[in-house]
Tab-separated table of C-alpha atoms in Angstrom:
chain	number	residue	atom	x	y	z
Z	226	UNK	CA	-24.327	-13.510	-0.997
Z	227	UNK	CA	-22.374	-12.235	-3.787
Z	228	UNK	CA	-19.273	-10.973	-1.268
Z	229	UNK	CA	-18.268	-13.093	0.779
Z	230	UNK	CA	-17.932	-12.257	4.847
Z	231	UNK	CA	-14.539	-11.189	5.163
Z	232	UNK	CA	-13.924	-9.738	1.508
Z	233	UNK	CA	-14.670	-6.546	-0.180
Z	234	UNK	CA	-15.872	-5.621	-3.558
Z	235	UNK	CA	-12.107	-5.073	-4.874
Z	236	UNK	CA	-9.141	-7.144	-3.547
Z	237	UNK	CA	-5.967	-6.713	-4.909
Z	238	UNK	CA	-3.490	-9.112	-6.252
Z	239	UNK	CA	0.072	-9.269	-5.887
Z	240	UNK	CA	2.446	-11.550	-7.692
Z	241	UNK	CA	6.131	-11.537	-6.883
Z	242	UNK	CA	8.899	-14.190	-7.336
Z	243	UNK	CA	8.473	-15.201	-3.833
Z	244	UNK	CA	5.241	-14.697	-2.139
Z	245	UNK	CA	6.234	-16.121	0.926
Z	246	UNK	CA	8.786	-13.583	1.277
Z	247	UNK	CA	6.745	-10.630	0.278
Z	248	UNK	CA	4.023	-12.072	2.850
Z	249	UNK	CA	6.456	-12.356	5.707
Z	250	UNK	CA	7.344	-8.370	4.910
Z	251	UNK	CA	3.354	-7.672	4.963
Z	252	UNK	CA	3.454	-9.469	8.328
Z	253	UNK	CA	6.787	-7.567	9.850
Z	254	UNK	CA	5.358	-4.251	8.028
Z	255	UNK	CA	1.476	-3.951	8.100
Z	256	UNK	CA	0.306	-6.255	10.779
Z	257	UNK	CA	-0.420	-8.944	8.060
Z	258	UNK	CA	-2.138	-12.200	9.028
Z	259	UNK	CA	-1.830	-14.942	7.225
Z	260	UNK	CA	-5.637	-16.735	6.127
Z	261	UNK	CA	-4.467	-19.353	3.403
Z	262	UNK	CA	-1.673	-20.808	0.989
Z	263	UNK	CA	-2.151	-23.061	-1.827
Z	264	UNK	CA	1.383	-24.619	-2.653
Z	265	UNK	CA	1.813	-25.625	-6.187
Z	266	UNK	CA	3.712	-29.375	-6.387
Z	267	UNK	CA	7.245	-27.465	-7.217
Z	268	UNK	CA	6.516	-25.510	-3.877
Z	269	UNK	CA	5.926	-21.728	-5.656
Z	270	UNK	CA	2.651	-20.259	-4.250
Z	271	UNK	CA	-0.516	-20.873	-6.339
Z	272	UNK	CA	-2.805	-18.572	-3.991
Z	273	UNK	CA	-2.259	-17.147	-0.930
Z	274	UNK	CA	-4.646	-14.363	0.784
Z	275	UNK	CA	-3.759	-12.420	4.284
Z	276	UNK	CA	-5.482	-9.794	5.634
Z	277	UNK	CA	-4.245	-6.198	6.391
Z	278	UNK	CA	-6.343	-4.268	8.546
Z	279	UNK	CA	-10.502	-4.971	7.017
Z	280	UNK	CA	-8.931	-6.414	3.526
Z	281	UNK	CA	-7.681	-9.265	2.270
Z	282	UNK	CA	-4.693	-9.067	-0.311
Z	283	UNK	CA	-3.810	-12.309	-2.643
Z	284	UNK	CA	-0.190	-13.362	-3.161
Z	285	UNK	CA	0.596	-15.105	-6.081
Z	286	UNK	CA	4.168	-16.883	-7.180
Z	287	UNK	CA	5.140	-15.507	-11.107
Z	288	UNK	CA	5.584	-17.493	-13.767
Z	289	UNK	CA	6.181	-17.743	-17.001
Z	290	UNK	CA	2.703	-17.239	-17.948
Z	291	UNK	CA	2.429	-14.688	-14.910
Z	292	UNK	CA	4.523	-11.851	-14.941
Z	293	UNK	CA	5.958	-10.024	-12.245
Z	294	UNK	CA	3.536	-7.060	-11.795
Z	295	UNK	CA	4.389	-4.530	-9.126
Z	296	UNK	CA	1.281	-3.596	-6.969
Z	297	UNK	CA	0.151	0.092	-5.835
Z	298	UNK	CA	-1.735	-0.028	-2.755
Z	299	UNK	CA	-3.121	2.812	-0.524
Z	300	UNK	CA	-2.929	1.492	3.275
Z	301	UNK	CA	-5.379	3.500	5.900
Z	302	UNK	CA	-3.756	3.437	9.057
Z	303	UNK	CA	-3.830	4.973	12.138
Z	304	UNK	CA	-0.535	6.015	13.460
Z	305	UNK	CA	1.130	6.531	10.110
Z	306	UNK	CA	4.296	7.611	11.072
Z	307	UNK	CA	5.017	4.565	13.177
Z	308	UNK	CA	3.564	2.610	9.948
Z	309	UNK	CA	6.107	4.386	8.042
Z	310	UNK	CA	9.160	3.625	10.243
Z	311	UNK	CA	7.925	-0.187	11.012
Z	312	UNK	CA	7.890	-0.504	7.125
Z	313	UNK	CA	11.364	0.714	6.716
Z	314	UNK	CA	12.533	-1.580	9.270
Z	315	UNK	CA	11.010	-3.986	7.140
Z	316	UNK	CA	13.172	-3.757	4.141
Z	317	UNK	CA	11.239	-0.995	2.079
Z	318	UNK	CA	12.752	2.049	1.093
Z	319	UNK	CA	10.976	5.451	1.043
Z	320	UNK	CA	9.350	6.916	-1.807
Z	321	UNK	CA	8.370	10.031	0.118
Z	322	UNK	CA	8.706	10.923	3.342
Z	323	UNK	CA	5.036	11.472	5.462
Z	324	UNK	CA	3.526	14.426	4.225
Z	325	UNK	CA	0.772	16.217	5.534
Z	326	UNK	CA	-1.475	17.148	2.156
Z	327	UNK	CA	-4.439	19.417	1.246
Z	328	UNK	CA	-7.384	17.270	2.091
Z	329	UNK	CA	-6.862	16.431	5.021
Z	330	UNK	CA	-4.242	13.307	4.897
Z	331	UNK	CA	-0.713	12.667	5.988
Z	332	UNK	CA	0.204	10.539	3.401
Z	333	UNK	CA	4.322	8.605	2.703
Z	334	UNK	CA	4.988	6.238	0.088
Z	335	UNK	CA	7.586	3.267	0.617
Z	336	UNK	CA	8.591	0.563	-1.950
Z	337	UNK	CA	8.778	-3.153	-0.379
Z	338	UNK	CA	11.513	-5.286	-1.524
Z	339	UNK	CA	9.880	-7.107	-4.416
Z	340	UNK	CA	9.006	-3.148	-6.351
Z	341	UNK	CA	5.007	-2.499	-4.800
Z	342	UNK	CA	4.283	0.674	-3.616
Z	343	UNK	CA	2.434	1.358	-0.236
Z	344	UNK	CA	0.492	4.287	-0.139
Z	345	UNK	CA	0.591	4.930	3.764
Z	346	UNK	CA	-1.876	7.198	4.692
Z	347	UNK	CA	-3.735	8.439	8.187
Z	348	UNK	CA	-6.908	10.781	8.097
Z	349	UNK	CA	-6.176	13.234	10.366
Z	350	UNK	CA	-9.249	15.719	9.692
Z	351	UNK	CA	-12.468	15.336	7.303
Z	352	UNK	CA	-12.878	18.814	5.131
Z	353	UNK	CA	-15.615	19.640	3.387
Z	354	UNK	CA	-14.557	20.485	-0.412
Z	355	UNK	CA	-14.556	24.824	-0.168
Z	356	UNK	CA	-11.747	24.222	3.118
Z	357	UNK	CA	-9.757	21.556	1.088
Z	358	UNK	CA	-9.925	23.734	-2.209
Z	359	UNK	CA	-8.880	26.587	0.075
Z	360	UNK	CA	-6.168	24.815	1.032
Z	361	UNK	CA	-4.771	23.950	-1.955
Z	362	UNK	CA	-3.689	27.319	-2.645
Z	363	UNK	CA	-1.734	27.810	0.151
Z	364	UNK	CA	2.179	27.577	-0.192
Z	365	UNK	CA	2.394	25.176	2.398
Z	366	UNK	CA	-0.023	22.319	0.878
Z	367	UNK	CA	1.535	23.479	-2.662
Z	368	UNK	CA	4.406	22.518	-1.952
Z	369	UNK	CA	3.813	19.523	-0.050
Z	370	UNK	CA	1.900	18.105	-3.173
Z	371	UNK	CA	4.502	19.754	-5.531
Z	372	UNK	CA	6.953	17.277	-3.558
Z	373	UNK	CA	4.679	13.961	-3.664
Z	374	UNK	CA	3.495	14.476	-7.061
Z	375	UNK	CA	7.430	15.111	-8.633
Z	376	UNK	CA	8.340	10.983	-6.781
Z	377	UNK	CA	9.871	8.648	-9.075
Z	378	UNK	CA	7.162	6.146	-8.427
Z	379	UNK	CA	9.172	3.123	-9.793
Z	380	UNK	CA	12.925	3.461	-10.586
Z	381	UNK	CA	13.712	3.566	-13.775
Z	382	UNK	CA	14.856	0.353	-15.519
C-alpha cells in the first residue's frame, strides 16, 4: 500500500508560529479533528495532522530552520456560505466575499489569523465545457471573476 487508509496522494503542510492555535481555528472554522501531535521537548509542535472533511492537513511549529510559509488551500464544502460566516467568526478575515463563478462554483476566500488562505468553495452545478465557456462571456460571470481575480491575495508587507 503505497497511501495509506486515511491519506491522499497530496497532503498539505502548514507551518505557523503556533500550530496549536492555528489547529484550534481549523477546529472552530472547518470542522477540524484532531488525529495526532508530536511535541518537541521545548513544547513547539514537531508534527501534528487533523483531518478536514476526507483530508488530512499537517501542522508544523516554525523555526529557525523552518520558515513561516503561508498555506493556500481550496476547501470543498457543502453549505459554503455558512462555511464562510463560521470562518469569520473564527478570526479570519475575508478575502472575497462568496461568489458565484463561471463553472459552476460559489467560491469566497478568507485569510486565518496566522496569513493562509482558504479557498471556500461549494459545487453547485457540474457544466460540461461549451455551457461553462458560454458562460464566461456573460457580464454577470465577467464580472464576478473580474472581482476574485483583482483580490490582494496576501497583504502587502
Amino acid at each position: 500500500m503505497p497511501i495509506p487508509q486515511g491519506y491522499h496522494t497530496v497532503t498539505p503542510w502548514i507551518i505557523t508560529p503556533d500550530s496549536r492555535k492555528a489547529m484550534a481555528f481549523a477546529a472552530q472554522a472547518f470542522d477540524a479533528e484532531e488525529i495526532a501531535v508530536v511535541a518537541m521537548p521545548d513544547g513547539s509542535v514537531g508534527h501534528a495532522e487533523m483531518r478536514i472533511g476526507d483530508s488530512v492537513v499537517m501542522f508544523f511549529d516554525s523555526r529557525p530552520e523552518w520558515q513561516d510559509s503561508p498555506a493556500y488551500l481550496r476547501l470543498y464544502v457543502e453549505d459554503s456560505d455558512a462555511t464562510f460566516k463560521k470562518a469569520l467568526e473564527a478570526g479570519a478575515t475575508a478575502v472575497t466575499e462568496m461568489t458565484e463563478l463561471f463553472f459552476g462554483d460559489k467560491v469566497g476566500r478568507v485569510r486565518d489569523p496566522f496569513g493562509n488562505v482558504w479557498w471556500i468553495q461549494e459545487r453547485l452545478e457540474e457544466l460540461d465545457e461549451a455551457e461553462a465557456m458560454r458562460r464566461m462571456t456573460m457580464p454577470r460571470y465577467a464580472a464576478a471573476m473580474d472581482y476574485v481575480t483583482s483580490a490582494k491575495i496576501m497583504p502587502t508587507r
